[in-house]
PDB file of C-alpha atoms in Angstrom:
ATOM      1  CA  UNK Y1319       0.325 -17.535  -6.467  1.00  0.00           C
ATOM      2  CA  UNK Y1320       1.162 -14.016  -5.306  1.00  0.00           C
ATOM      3  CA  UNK Y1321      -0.230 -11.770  -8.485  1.00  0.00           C
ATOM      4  CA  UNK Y1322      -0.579  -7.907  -9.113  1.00  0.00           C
ATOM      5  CA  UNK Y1323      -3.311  -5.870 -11.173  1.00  0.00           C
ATOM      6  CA  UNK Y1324      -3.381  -2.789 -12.002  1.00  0.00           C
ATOM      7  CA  UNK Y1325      -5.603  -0.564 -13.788  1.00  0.00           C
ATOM      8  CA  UNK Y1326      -6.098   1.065 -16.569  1.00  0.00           C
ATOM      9  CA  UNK Y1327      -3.879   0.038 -18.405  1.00  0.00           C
ATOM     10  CA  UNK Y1328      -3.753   3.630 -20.142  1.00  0.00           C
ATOM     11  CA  UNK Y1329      -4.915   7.065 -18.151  1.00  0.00           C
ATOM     12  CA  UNK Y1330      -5.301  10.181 -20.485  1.00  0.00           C
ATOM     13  CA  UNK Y1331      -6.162  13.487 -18.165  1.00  0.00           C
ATOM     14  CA  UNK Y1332      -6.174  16.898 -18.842  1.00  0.00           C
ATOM     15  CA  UNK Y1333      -4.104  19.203 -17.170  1.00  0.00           C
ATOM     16  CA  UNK Y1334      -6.022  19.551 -13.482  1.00  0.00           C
ATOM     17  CA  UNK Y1335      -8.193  16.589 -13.726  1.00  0.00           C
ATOM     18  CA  UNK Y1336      -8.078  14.516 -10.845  1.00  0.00           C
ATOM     19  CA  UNK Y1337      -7.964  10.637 -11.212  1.00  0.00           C
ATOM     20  CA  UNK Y1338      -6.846   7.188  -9.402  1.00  0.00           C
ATOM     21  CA  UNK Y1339      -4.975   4.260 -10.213  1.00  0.00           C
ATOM     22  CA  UNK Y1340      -5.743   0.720  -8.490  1.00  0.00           C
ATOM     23  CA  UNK Y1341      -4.041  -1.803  -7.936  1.00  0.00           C
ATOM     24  CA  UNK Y1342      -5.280  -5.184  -6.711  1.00  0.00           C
ATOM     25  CA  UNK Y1343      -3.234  -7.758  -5.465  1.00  0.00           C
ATOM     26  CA  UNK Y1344      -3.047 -11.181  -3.706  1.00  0.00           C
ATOM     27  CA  UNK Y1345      -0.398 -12.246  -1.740  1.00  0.00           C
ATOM     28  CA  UNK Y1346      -0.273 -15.018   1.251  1.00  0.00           C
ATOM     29  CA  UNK Y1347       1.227 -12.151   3.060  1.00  0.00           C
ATOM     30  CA  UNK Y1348       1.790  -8.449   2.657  1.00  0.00           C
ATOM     31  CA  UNK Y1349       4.830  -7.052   4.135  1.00  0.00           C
ATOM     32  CA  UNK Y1350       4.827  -3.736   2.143  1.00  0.00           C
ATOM     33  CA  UNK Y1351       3.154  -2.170  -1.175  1.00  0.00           C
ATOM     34  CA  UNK Y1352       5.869   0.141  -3.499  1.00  0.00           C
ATOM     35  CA  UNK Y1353       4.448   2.650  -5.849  1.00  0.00           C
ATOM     36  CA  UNK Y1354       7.463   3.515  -8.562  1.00  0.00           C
ATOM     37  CA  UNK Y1355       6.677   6.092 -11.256  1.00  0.00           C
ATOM     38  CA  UNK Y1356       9.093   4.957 -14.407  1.00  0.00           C
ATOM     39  CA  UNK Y1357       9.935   7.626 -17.057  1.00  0.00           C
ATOM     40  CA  UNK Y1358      11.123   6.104 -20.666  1.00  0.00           C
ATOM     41  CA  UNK Y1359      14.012   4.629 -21.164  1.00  0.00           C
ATOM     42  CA  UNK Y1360      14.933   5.143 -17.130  1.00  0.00           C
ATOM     43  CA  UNK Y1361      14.535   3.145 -14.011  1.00  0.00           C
ATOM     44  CA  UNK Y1362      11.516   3.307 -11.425  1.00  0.00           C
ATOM     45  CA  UNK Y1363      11.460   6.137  -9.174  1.00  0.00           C
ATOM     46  CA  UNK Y1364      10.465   5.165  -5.707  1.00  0.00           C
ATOM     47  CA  UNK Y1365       7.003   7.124  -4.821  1.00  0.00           C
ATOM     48  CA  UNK Y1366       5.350   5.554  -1.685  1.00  0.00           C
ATOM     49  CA  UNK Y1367       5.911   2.139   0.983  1.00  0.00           C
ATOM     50  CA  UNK Y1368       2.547   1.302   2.524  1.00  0.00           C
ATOM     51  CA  UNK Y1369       2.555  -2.182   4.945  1.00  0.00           C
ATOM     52  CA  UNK Y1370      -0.579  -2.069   6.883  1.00  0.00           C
ATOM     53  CA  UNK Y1371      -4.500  -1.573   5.925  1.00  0.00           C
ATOM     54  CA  UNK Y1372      -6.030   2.190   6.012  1.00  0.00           C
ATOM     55  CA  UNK Y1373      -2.010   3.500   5.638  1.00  0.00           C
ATOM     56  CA  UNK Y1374      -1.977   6.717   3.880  1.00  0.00           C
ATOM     57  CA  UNK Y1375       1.198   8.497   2.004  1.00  0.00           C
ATOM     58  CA  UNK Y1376       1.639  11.940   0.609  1.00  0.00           C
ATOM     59  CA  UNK Y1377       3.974  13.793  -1.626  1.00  0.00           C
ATOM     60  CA  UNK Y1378       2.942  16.842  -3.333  1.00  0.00           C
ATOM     61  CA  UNK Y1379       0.037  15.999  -6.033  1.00  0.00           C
ATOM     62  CA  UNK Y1380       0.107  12.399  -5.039  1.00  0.00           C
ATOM     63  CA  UNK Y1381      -1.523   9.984  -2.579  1.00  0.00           C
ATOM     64  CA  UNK Y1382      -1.593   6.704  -1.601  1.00  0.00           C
ATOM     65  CA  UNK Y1383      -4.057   4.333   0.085  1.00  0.00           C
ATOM     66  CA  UNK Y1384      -3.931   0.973   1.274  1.00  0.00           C
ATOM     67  CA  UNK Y1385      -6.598  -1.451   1.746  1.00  0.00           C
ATOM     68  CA  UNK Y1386      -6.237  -5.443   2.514  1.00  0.00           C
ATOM     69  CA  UNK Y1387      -6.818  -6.240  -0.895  1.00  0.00           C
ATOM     70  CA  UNK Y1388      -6.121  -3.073  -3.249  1.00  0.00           C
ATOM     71  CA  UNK Y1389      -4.023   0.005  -3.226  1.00  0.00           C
ATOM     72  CA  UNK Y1390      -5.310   3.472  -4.714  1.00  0.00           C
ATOM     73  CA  UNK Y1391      -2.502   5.934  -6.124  1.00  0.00           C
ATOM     74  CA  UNK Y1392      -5.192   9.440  -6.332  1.00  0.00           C
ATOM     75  CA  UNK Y1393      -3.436  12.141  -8.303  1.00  0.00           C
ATOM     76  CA  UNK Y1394      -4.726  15.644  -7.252  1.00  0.00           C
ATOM     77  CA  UNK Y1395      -4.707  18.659 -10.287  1.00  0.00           C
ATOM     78  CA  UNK Y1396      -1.922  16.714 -12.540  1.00  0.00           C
ATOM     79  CA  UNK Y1397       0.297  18.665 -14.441  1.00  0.00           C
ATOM     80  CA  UNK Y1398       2.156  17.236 -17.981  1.00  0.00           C
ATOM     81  CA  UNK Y1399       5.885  16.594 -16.090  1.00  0.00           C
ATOM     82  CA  UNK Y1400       3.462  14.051 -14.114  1.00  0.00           C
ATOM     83  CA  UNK Y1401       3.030  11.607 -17.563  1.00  0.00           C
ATOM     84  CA  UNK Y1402       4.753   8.690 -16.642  1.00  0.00           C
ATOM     85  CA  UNK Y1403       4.561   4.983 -16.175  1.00  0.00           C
ATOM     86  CA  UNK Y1404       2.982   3.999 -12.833  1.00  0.00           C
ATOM     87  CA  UNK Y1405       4.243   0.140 -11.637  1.00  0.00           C
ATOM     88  CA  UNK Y1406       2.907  -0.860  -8.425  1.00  0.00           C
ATOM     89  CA  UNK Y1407       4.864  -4.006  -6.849  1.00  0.00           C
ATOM     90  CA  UNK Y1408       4.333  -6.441  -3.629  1.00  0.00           C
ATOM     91  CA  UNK Y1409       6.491  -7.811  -0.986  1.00  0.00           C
ATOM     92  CA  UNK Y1410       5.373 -10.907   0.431  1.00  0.00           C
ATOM     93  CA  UNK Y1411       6.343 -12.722   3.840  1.00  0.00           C
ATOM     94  CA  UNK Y1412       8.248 -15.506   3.617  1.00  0.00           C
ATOM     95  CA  UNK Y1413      11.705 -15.866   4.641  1.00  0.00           C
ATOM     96  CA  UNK Y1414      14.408 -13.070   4.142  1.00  0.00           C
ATOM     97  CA  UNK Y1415      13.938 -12.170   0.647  1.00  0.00           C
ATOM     98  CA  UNK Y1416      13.337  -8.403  -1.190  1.00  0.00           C
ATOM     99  CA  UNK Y1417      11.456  -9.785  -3.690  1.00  0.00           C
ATOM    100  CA  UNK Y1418       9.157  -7.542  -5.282  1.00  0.00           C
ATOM    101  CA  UNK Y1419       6.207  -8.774  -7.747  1.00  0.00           C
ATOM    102  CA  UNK Y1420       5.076  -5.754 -10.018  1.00  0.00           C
ATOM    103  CA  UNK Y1421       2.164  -5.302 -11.818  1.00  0.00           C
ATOM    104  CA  UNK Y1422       2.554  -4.607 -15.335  1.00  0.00           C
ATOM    105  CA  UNK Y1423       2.035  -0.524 -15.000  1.00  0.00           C
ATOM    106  CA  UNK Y1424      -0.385   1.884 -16.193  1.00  0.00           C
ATOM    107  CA  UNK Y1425       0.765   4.901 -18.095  1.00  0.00           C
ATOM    108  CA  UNK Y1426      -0.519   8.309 -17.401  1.00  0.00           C
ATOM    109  CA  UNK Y1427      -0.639  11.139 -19.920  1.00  0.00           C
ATOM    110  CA  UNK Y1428      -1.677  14.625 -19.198  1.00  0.00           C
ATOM    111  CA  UNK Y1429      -2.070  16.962 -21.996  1.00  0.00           C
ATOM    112  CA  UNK Y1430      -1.904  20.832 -21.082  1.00  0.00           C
TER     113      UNK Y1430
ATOM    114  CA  UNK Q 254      24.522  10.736  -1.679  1.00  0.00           C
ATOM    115  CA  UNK Q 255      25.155   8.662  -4.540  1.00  0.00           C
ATOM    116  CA  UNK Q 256      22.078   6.596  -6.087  1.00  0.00           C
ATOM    117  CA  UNK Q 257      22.416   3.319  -7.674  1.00  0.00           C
ATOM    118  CA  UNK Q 258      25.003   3.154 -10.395  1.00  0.00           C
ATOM    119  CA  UNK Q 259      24.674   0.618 -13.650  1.00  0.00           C
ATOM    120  CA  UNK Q 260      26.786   0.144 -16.346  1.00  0.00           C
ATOM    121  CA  UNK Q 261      27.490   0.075 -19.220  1.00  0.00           C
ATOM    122  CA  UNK Q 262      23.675   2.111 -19.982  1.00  0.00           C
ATOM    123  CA  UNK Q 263      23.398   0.381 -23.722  1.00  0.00           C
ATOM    124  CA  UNK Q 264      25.380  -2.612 -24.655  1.00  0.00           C
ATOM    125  CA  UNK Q 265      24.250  -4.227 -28.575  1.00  0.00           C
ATOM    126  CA  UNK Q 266      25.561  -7.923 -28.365  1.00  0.00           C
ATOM    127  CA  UNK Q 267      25.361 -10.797 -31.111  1.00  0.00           C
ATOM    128  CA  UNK Q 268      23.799 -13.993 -30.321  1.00  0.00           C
ATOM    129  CA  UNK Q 269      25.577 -16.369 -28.186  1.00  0.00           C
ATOM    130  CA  UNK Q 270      27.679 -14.339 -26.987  1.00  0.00           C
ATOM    131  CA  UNK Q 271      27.875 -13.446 -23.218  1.00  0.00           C
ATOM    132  CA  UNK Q 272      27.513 -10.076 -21.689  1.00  0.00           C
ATOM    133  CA  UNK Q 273      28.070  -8.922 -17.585  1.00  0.00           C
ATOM    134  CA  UNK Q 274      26.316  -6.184 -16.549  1.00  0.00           C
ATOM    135  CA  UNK Q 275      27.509  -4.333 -13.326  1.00  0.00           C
ATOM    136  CA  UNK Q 276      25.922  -2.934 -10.318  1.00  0.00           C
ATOM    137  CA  UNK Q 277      27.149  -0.370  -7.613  1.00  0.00           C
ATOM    138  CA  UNK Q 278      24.324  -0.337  -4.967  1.00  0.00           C
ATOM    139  CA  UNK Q 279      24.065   3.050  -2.595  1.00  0.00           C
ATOM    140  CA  UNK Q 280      26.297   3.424  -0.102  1.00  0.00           C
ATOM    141  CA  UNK Q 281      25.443   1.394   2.822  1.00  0.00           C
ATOM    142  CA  UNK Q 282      23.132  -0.828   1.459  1.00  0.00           C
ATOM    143  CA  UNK Q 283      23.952  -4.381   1.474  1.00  0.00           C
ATOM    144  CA  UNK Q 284      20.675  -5.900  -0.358  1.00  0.00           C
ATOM    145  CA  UNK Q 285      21.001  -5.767  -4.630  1.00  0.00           C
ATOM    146  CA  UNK Q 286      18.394  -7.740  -6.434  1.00  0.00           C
ATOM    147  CA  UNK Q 287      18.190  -8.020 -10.161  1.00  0.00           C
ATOM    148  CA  UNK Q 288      15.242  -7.867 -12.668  1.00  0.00           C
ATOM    149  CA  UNK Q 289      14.646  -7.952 -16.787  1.00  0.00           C
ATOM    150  CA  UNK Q 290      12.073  -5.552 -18.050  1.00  0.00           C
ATOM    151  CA  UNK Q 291      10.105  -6.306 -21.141  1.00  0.00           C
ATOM    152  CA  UNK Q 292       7.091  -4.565 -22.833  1.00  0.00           C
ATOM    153  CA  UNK Q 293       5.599  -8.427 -22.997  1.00  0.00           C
ATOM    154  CA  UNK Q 294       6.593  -9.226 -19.252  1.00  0.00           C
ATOM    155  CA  UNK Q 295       6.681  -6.195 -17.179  1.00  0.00           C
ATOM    156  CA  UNK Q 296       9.554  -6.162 -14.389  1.00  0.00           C
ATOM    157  CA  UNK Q 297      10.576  -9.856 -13.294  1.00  0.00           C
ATOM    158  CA  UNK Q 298      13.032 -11.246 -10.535  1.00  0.00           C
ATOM    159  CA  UNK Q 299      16.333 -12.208 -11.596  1.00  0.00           C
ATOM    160  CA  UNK Q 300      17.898 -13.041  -8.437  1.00  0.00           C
ATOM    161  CA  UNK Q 301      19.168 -11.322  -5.151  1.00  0.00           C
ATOM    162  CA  UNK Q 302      22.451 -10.721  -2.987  1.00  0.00           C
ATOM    163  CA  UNK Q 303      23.090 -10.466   0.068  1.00  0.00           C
ATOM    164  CA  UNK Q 304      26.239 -10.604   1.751  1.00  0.00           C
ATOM    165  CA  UNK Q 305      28.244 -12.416  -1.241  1.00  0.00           C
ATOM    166  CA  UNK Q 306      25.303 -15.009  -1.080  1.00  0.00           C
ATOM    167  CA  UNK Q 307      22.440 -15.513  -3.617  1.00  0.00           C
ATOM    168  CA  UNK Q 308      19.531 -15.500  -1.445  1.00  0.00           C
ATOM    169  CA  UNK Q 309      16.420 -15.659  -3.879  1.00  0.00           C
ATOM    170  CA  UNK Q 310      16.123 -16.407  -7.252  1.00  0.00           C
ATOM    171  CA  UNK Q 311      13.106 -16.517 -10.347  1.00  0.00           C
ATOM    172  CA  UNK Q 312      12.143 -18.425 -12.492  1.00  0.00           C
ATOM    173  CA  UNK Q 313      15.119 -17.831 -15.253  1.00  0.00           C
ATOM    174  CA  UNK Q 314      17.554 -20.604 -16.849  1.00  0.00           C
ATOM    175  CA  UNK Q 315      20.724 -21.150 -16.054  1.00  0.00           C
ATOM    176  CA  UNK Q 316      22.306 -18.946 -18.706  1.00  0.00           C
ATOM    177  CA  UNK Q 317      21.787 -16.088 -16.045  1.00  0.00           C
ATOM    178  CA  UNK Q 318      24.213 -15.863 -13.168  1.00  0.00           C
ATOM    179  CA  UNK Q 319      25.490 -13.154 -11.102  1.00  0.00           C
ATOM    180  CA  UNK Q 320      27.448 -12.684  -7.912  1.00  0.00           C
ATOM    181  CA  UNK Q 321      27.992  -9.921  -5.059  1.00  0.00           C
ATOM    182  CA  UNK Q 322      31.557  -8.557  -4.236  1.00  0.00           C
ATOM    183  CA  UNK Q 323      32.521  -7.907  -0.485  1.00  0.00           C
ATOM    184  CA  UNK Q 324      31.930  -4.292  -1.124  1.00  0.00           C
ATOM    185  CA  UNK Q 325      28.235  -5.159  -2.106  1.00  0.00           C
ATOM    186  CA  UNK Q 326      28.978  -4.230  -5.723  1.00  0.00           C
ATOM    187  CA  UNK Q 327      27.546  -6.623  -8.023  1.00  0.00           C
ATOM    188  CA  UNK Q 328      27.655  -8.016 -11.394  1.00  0.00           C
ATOM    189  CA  UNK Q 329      24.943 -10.162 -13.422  1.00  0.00           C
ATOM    190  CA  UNK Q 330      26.135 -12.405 -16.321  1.00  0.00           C
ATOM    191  CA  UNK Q 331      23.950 -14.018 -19.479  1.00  0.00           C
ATOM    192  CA  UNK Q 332      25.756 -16.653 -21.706  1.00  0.00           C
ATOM    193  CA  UNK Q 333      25.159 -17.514 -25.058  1.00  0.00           C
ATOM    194  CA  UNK Q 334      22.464 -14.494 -25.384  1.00  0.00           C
ATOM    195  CA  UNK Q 335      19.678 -15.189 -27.345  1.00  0.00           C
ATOM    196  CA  UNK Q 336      17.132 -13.359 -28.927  1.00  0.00           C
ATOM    197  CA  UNK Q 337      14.800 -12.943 -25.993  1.00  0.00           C
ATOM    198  CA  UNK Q 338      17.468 -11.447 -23.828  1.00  0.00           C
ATOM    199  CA  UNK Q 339      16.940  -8.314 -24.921  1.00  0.00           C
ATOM    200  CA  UNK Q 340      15.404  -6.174 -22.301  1.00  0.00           C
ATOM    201  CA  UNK Q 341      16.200  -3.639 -19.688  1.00  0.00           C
ATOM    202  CA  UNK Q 342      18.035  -4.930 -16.879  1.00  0.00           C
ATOM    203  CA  UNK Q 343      17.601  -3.453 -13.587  1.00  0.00           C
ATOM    204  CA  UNK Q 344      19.023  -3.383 -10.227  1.00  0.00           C
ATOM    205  CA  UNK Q 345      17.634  -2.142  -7.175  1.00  0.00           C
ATOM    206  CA  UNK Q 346      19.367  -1.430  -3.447  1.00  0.00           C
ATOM    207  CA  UNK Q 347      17.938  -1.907  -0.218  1.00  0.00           C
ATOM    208  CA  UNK Q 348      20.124  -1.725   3.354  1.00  0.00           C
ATOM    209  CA  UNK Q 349      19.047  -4.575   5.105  1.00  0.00           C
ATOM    210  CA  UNK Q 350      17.160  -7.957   3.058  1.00  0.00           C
ATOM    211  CA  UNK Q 351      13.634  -9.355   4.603  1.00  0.00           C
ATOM    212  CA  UNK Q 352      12.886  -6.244   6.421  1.00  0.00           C
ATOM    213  CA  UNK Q 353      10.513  -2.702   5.955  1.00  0.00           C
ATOM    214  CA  UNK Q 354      12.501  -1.277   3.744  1.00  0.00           C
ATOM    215  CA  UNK Q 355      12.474   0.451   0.538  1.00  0.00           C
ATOM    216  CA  UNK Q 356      13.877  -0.541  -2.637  1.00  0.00           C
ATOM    217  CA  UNK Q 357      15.968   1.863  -4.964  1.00  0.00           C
ATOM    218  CA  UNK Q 358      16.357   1.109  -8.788  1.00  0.00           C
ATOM    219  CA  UNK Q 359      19.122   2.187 -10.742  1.00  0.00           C
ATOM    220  CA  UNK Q 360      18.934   3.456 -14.528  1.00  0.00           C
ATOM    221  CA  UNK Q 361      19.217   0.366 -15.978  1.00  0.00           C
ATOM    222  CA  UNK Q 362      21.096  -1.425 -18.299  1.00  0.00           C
ATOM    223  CA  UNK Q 363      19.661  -1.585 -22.120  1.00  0.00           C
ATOM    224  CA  UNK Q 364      20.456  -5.164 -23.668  1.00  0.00           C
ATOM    225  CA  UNK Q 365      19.770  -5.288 -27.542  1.00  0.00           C
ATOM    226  CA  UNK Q 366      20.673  -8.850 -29.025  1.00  0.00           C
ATOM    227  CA  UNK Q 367      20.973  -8.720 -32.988  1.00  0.00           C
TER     228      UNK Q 367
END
């Protein structure tokens, strides 16, 4: 069964520490990886698409990383606006679907 | 360009009743799926659309339905709501369905069932 980890489950940083997020997954097939960041009470924001091993994706503080069974999500010097809910999500091969399985998140705090 | 539009944002709805939620996906996109957020469950699949046609669908009962209008706008239903509907209902947009491309969520709807 196609399944998604992540970890931890809560990240506390201060202001300028840098950090990672994983997320582990297994799938019969990956067609793509989605990193969302999800503020309270608001939908996910779409963050990164990675769909092969050794992919890389940058925007501003953030980076992702793809490996064939994990994804990293490395957050350079955070600052407080970055506290959010992380959700990481699969899309598997298999006919024409745009199903995506999420993990269950991990939420990020940074204190000033 | 427009994002992805849901409505209403909060609905409050009595048990048993029904409730439709509605979606407007971004322009050009063809592809709306659905999913319930919990704190217990995380995100889950509802179902997806694609041209007027359910093409994928979780692991939900019956009591939740939904359809896709010609203009790709879409609309999710729950009958006789119980309890355990409550959640955050989300949509999300893509262009195309079964290919490399991303998926856009809307705002979400908030379900409360008293």
């Amino acid at each position: 069964e196609d399944q998604v980890t992540q970890s931890p489950e809560a990240l506390r940083l201060q202001e300028g520490e840098s950090s990672s997020l994983n997320c582990s997954y297994t799938v019969s097939g990956l067609r793509g990886l989605f990193w969302y960041r999800q503020d309270p009470g608001k939908g996910p924001e779409f963050l990164f698409t990675l769909y092969s091993a050794g992919e890389e994706k940058e925007k501003e503080r953030l980076k992702a990383t793809l490996t064939k069974k994990e994804s990293f999500l490395h957050i350079t010097a955070p600052k407080p606006e970055d506290s959010a809910t992380y959700l990481c999500a699969v899309q598997a091969y298999g006919g024409a679907t745009n199903k995506l399985i999420f993990g269950t998140g991990t939420l990020l705090a940074v204190q000033p | 360009k427009a994002g992805v539009t849901q409505t209403p944002r909060y609905l409050i709805k009595t048990r048993g009743q029904q409730v439709t939620l509605s979606c407007s996906p971004i322009s050009g996109h063809r592809s709306v799926s659905w999913y319930q957020q919990t704190p217990g469950q995380g995100l889950q699949f509802l179902f997806e659309y694609f041209s007027e046609t359910q093409r994928n669908k979780g692991n939900f009962p019956g009591r939740f339905s939904g359809r896709q209008f010609s203009n790709s706008r879409s609309e999710m239903n729950v009958s006789t709501l119980e309890l355990g509907d409550s959640a955050l209902y989300l949509c999300a947009s893509s262009p195309d369905l079964g290919m490399n491309t991303e998926a856009f969520f809307g705002q979400g709807t908030r379900l409360t069932v008293v």
